[in-house]
PDB file of C-alpha atoms in Angstrom:
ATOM      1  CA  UNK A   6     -26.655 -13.948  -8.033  1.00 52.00           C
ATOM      2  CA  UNK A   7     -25.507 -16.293  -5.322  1.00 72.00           C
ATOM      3  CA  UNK A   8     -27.594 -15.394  -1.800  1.00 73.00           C
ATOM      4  CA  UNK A   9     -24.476 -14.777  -0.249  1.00 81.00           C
ATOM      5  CA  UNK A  10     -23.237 -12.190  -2.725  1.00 88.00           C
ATOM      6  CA  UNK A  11     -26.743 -11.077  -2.554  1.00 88.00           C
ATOM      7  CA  UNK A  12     -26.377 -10.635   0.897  1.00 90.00           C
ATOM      8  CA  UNK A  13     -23.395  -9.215   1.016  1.00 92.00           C
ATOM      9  CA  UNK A  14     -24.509  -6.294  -1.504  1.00 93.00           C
ATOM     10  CA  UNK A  15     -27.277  -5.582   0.439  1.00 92.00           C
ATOM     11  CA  UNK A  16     -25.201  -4.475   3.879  1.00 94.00           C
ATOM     12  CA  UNK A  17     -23.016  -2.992   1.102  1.00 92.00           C
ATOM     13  CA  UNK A  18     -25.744  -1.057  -0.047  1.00 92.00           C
ATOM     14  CA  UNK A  19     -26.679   0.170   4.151  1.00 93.00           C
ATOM     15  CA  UNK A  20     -23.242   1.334   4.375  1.00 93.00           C
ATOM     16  CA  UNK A  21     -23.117   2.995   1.005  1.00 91.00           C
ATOM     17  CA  UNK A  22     -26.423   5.102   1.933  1.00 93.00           C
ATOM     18  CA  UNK A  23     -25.565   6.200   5.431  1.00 92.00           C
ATOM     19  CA  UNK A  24     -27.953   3.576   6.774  1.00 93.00           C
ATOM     20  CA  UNK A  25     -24.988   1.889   8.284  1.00 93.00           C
ATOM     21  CA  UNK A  26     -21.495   4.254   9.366  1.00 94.00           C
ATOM     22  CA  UNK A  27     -18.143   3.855  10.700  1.00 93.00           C
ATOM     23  CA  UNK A  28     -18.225   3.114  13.764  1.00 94.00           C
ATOM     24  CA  UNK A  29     -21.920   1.415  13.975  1.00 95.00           C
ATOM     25  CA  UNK A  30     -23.178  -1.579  15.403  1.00 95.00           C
ATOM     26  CA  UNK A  31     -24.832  -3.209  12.796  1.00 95.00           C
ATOM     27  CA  UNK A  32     -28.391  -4.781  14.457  1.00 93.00           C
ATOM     28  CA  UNK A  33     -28.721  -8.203  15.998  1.00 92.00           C
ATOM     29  CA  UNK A  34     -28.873 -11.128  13.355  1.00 91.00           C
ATOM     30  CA  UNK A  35     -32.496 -12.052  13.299  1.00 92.00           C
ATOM     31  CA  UNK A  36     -33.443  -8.672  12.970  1.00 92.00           C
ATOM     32  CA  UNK A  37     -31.228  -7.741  10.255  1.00 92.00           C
ATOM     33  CA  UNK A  38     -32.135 -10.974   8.841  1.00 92.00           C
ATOM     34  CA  UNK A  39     -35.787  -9.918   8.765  1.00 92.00           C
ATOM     35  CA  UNK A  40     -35.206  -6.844   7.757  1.00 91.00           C
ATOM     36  CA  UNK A  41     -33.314  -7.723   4.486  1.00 91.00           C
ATOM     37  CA  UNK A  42     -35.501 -10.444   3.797  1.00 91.00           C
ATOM     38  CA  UNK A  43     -32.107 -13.177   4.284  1.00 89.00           C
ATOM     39  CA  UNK A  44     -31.665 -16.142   5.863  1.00 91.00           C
ATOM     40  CA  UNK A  45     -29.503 -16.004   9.288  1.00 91.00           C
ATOM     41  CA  UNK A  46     -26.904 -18.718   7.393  1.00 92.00           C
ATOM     42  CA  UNK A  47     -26.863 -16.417   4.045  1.00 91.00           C
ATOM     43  CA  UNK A  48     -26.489 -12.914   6.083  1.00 93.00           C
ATOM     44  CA  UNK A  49     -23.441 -15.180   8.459  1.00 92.00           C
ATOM     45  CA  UNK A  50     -21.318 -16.217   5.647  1.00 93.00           C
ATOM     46  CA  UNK A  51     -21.850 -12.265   3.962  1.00 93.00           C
ATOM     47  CA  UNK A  52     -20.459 -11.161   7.940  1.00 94.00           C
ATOM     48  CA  UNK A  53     -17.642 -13.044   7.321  1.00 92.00           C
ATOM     49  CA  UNK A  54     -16.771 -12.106   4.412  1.00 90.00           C
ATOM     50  CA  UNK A  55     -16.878  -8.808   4.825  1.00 92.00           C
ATOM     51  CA  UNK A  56     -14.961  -8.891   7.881  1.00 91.00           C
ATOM     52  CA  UNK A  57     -12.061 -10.607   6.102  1.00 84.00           C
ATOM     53  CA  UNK A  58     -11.751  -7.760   3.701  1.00 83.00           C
ATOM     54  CA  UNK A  59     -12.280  -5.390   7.114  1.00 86.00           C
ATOM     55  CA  UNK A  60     -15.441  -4.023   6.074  1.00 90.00           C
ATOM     56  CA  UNK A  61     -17.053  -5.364   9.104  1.00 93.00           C
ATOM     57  CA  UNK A  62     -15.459  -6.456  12.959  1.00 93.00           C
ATOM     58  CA  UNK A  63     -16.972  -9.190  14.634  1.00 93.00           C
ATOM     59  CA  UNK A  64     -16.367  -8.895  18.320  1.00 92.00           C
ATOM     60  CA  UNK A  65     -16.859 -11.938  20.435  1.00 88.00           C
ATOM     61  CA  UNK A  66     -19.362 -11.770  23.057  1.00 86.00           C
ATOM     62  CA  UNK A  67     -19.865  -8.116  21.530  1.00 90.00           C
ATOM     63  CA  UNK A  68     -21.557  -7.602  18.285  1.00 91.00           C
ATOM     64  CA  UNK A  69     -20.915  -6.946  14.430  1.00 95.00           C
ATOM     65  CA  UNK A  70     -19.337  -3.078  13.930  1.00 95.00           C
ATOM     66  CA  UNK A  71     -18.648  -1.206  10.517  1.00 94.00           C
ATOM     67  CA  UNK A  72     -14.978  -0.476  10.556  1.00 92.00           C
ATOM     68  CA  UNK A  73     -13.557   2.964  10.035  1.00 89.00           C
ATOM     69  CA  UNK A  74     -13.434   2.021   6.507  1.00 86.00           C
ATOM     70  CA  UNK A  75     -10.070   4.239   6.338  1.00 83.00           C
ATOM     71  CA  UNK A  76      -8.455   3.375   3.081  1.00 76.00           C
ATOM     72  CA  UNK A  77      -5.267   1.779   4.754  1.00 72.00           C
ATOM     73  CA  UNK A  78      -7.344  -0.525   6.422  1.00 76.00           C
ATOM     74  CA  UNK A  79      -9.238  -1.498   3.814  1.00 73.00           C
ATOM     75  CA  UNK A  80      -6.385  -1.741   1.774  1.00 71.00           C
ATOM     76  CA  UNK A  81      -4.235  -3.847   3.876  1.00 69.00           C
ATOM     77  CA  UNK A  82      -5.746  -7.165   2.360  1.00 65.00           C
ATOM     78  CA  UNK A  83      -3.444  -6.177  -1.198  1.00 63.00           C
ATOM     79  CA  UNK A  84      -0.794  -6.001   0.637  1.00 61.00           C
ATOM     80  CA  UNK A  85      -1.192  -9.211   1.816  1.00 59.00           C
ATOM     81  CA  UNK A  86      -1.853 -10.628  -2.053  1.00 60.00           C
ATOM     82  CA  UNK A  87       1.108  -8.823  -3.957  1.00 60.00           C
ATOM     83  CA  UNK A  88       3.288 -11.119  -0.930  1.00 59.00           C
ATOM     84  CA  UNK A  89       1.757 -14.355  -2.743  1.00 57.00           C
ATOM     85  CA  UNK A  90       3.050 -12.871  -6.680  1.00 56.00           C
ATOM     86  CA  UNK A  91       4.987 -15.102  -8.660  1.00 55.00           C
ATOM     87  CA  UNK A  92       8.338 -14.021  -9.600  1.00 56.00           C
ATOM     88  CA  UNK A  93       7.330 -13.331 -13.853  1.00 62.00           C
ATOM     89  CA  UNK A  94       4.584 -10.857 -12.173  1.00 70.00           C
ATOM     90  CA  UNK A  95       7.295  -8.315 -10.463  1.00 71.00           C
ATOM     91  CA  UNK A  96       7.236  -6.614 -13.637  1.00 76.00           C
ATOM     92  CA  UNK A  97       3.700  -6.136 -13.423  1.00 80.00           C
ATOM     93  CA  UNK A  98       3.221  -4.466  -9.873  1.00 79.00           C
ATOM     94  CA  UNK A  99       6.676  -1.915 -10.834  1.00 81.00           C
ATOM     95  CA  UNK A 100       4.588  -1.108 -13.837  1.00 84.00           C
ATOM     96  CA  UNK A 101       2.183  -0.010 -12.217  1.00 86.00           C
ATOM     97  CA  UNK A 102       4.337   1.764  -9.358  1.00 88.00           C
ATOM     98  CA  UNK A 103       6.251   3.716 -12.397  1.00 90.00           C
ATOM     99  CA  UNK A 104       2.440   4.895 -12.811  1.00 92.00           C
ATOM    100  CA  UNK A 105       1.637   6.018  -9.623  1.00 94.00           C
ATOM    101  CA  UNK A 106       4.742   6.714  -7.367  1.00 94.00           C
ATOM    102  CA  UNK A 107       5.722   9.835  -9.256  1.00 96.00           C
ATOM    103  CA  UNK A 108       2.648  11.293  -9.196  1.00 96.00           C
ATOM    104  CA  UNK A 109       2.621  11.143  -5.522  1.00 96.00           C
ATOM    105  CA  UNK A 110       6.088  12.535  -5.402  1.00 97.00           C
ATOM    106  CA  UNK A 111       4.745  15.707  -7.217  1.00 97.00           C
ATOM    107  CA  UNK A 112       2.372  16.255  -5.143  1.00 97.00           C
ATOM    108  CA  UNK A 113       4.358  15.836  -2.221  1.00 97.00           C
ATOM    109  CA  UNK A 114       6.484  18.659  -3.638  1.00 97.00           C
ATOM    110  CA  UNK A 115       4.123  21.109  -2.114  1.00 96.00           C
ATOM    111  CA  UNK A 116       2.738  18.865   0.849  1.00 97.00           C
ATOM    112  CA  UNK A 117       5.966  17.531   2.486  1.00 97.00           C
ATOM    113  CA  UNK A 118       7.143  19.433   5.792  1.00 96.00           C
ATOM    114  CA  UNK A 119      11.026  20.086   5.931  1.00 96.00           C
ATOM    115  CA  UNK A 120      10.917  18.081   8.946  1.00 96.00           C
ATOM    116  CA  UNK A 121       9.827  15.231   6.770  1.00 96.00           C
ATOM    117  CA  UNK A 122      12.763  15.584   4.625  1.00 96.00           C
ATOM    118  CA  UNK A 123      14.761  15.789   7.287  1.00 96.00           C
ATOM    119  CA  UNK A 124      13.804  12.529   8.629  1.00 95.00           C
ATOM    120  CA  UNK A 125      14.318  10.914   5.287  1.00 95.00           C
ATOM    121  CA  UNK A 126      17.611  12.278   5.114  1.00 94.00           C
ATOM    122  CA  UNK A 127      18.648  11.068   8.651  1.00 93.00           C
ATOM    123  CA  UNK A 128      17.729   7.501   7.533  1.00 90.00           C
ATOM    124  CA  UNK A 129      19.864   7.729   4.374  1.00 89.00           C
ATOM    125  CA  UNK A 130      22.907   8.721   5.970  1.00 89.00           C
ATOM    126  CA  UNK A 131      22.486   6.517   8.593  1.00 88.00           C
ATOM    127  CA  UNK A 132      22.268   3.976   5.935  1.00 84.00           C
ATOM    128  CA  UNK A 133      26.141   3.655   5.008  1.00 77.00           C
ATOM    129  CA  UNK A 134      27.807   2.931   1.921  1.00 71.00           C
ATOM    130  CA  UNK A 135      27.359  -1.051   2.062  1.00 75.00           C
ATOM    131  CA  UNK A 136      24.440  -2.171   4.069  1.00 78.00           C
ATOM    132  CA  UNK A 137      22.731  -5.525   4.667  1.00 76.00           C
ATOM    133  CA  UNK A 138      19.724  -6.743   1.906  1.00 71.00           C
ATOM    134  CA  UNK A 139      18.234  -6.270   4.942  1.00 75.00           C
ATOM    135  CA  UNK A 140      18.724  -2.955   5.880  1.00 81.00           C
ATOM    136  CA  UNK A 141      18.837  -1.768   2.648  1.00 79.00           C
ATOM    137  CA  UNK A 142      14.966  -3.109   2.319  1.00 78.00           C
ATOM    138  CA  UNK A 143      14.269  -1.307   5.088  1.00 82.00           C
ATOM    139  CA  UNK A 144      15.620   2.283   4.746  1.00 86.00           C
ATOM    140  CA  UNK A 145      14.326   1.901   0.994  1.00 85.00           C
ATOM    141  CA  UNK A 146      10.332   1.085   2.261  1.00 85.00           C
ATOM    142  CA  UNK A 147      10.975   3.832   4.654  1.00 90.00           C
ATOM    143  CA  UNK A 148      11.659   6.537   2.094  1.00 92.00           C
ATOM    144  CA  UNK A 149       9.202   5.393  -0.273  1.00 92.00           C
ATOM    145  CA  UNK A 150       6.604   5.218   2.227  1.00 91.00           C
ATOM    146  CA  UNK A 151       8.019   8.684   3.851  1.00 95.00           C
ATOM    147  CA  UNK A 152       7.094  10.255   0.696  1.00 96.00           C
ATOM    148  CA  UNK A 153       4.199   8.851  -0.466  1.00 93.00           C
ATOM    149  CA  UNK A 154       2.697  10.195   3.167  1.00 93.00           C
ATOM    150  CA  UNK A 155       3.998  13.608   2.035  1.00 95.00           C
ATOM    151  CA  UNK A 156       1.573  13.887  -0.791  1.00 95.00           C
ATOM    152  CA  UNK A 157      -1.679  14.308   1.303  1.00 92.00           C
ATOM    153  CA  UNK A 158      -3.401  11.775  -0.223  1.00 92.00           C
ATOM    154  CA  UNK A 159      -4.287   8.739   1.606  1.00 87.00           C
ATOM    155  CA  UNK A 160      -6.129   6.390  -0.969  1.00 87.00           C
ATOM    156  CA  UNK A 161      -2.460   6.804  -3.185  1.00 90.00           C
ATOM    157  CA  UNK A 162      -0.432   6.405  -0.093  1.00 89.00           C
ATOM    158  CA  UNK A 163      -2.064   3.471   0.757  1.00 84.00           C
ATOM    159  CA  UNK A 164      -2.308   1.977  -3.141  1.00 86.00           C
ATOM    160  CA  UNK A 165       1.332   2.220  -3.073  1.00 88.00           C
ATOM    161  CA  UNK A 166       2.525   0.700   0.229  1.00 82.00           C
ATOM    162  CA  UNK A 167       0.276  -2.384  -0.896  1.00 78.00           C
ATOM    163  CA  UNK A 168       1.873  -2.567  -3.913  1.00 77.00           C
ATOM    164  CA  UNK A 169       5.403  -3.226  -2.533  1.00 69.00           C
ATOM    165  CA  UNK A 170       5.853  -4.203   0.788  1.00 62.00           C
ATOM    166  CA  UNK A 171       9.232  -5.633   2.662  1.00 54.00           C
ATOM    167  CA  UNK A 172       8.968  -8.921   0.997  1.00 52.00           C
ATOM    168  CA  UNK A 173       8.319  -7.783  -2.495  1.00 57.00           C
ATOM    169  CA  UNK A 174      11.196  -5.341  -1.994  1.00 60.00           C
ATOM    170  CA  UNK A 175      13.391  -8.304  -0.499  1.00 57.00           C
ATOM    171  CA  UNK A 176      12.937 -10.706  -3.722  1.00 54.00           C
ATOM    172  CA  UNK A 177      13.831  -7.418  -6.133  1.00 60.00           C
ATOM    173  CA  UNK A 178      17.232  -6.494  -4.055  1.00 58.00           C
ATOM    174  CA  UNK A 179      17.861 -10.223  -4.200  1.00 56.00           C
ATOM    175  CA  UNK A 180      17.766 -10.281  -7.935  1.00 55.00           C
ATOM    176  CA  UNK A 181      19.888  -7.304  -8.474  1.00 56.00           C
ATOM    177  CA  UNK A 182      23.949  -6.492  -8.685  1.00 52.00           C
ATOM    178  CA  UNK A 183      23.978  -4.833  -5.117  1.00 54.00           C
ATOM    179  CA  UNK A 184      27.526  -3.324  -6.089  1.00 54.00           C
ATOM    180  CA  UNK A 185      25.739  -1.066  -8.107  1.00 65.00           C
ATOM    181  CA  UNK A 186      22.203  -1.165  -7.387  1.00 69.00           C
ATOM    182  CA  UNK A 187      23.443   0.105  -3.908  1.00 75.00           C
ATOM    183  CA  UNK A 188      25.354   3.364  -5.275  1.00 80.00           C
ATOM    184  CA  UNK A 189      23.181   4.138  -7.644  1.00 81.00           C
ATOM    185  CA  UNK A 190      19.893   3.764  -5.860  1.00 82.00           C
ATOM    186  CA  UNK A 191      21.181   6.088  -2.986  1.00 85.00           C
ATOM    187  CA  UNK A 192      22.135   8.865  -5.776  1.00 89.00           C
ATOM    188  CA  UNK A 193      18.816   8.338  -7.240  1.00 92.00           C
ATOM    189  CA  UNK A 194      16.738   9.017  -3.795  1.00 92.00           C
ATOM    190  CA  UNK A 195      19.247  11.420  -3.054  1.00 94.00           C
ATOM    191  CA  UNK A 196      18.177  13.564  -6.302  1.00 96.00           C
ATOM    192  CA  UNK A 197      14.520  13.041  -5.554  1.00 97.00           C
ATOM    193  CA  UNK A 198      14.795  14.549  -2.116  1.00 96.00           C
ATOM    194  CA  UNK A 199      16.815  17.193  -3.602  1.00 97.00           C
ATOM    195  CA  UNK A 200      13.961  18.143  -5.633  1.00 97.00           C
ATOM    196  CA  UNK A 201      10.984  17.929  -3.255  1.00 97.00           C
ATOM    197  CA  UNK A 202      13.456  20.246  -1.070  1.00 97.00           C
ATOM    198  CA  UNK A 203      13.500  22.792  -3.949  1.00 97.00           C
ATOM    199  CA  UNK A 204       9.501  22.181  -4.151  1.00 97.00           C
ATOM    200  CA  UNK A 205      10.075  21.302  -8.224  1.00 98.00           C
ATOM    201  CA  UNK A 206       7.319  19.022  -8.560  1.00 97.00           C
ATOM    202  CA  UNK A 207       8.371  18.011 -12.412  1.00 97.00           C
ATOM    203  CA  UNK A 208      11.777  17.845 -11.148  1.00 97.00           C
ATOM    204  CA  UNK A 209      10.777  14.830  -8.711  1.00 97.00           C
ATOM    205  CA  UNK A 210       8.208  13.544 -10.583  1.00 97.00           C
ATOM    206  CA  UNK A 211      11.048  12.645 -13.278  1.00 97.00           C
ATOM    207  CA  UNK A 212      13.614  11.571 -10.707  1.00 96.00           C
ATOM    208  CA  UNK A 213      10.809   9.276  -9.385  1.00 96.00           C
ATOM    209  CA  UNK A 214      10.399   7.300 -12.824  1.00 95.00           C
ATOM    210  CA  UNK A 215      13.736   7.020 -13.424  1.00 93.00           C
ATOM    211  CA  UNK A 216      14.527   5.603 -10.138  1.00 90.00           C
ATOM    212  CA  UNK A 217      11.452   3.110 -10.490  1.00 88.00           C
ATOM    213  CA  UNK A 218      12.595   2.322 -14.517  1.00 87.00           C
ATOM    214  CA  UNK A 219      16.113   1.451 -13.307  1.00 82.00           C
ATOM    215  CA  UNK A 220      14.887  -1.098 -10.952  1.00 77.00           C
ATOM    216  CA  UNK A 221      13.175  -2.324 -14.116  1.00 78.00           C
ATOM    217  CA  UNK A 222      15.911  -2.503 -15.897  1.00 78.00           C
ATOM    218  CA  UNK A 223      17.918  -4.378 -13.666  1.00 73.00           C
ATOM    219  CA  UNK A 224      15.511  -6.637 -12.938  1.00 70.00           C
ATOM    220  CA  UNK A 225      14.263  -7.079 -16.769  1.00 73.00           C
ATOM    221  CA  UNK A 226      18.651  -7.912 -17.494  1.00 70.00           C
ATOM    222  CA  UNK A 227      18.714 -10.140 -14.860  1.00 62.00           C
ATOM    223  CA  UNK A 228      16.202 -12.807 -15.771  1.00 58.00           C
TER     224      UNK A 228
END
C-alpha cells in the first residue's frame, strides 16, 4: 500500500470509529502525525485528498474539520464525473436510473406531502405546450428531483441527482425528436403524479420505468 493511501485509511479508520465526528477539528499536524506513526508530507497529501472528495475542510488560517459527511455532500463529486461521460455511456447511467428512480417513486407514494405534488404540478403547467431545451431541462430536473426528495431517503435522492444533472439532461433532449418527446414526456410525468396522488406505489413505480425506458428508446433510435 502506497503511504498516502495508507494514510488516508488510517483518518478513515478515526472517523469510521467515532474517534473523529462531523463537525471535529481533526488535531494539529505534528501531532496527528505522531500519533499515526506518518510523515507530515504523507498525512498532507491524505488531507487533500480527502478534502477533494469533502471528507475533510481545510480552513485557511483555521484548521482541518470532518465535514457533515451528509450523503449529498459527499456525493456531489459524481455529479461532477457523470458531466465528463462520453456520449456511447448515456445508456449506461439511464440504465442504471431505470434501476433506481422507480423505486424511489414508490416509496414516495407514501412519503410525498400534497403540497409537494402541488408544487410539481405548478411547474408543469407553467411549463407550456412548446418550451425551450432549456426550460424543458429545467422543469424536467425539477420534477425528478421533486420526487426523488419525496421518498425519505437521502442516500437514493442523492444517488439519483448525481446520476443526471442539467447537462446530462441537456445532451439527451438534444438528441431527441422534441415534437414528440415534448408531448409525450409531459403525459408520462403527468401519469406518475397521478399515481403518487392516489398513493399507488406499483402504479408509479411502473409509470416511472416506462417514462425512463422511453427516453431509452429514443435515444437508442437515434444513434
Amino acid at each position: 500500500m502506497a503511504v498516502t493511501d495508507e494514510a488516508i485509511e488510517k483518518i478513515k479508520g478515526m472517523i469510521v470509529s467515532g474517534a473523529l465526528r462531523p463537525g471535529d477539528r481533526l488535531p494539529k499536524e505534528s501531532e496527528l502525525a505522531a500519533e499515526l506513526g506518518l510523515s507530515r508530507n504523507s498525512l498532507r497529501e491524505a488531507v487533500r485528498a480527502l478534502s477533494l472528495i469533502r471528507i475533510l475542510d481545510v480552513r485557511q488560517g483555521d484548521g482541518t474539520y470532518v465535514t457533515s459527511l451528509d450523503p449529498q455532500l459527499l456525493l456531489e463529486a459524481m455529479g461532477f464525473v457523470v458531466d465528463f461521460h462520453r456520449d456511447d455511456t448515456v445508456l449506461e447511467f439511464l440504465a442504471v436510473r431505470r434501476i433506481l428512480e422507480p423505486a424511489a417513486t414508490a416509496m414516495a407514494a407514501s412519503r410525498i406531502s400534497e403540497e409537494q405534488l402541488d408544487v410539481l404540478d405548478a411547474r408543469l403547467d407553467a411549463l407550456g405546450g412548446d418550451p425551450s431545451v432549456e426550460e424543458l431541462v429545467a422543469c424536467d430536473l425539477e420534477f425528478h428531483r421533486g420526487i426523488a426528495r419525496g421518498c425519505g431517503n437521502s442516500v437514493l435522492c442523492s444517488l439519483l441527482d448525481g446520476l443526471s444533472g442539467p447537462a446530462t439532461r441537456a445532451r439527451v433532449w438534444r438528441g431527441l425528436d422534441r415534437r414528440d418527446a415534448v408531448g409525450r414526456t409531459l403525459r408520462e410525468h403527468r401519469a406518475i403524479l397521478g399515481a403518487l396522488r392516489d398513493r399507488d406505489a406499483e402504479a408509479a413505480r411502473s409509470w416511472a420505468t416506462v417514462h425512463i425506458a422511453s427516453v431509452e428508446q429514443w435515444l437508442r433510435s437515434a444513434r
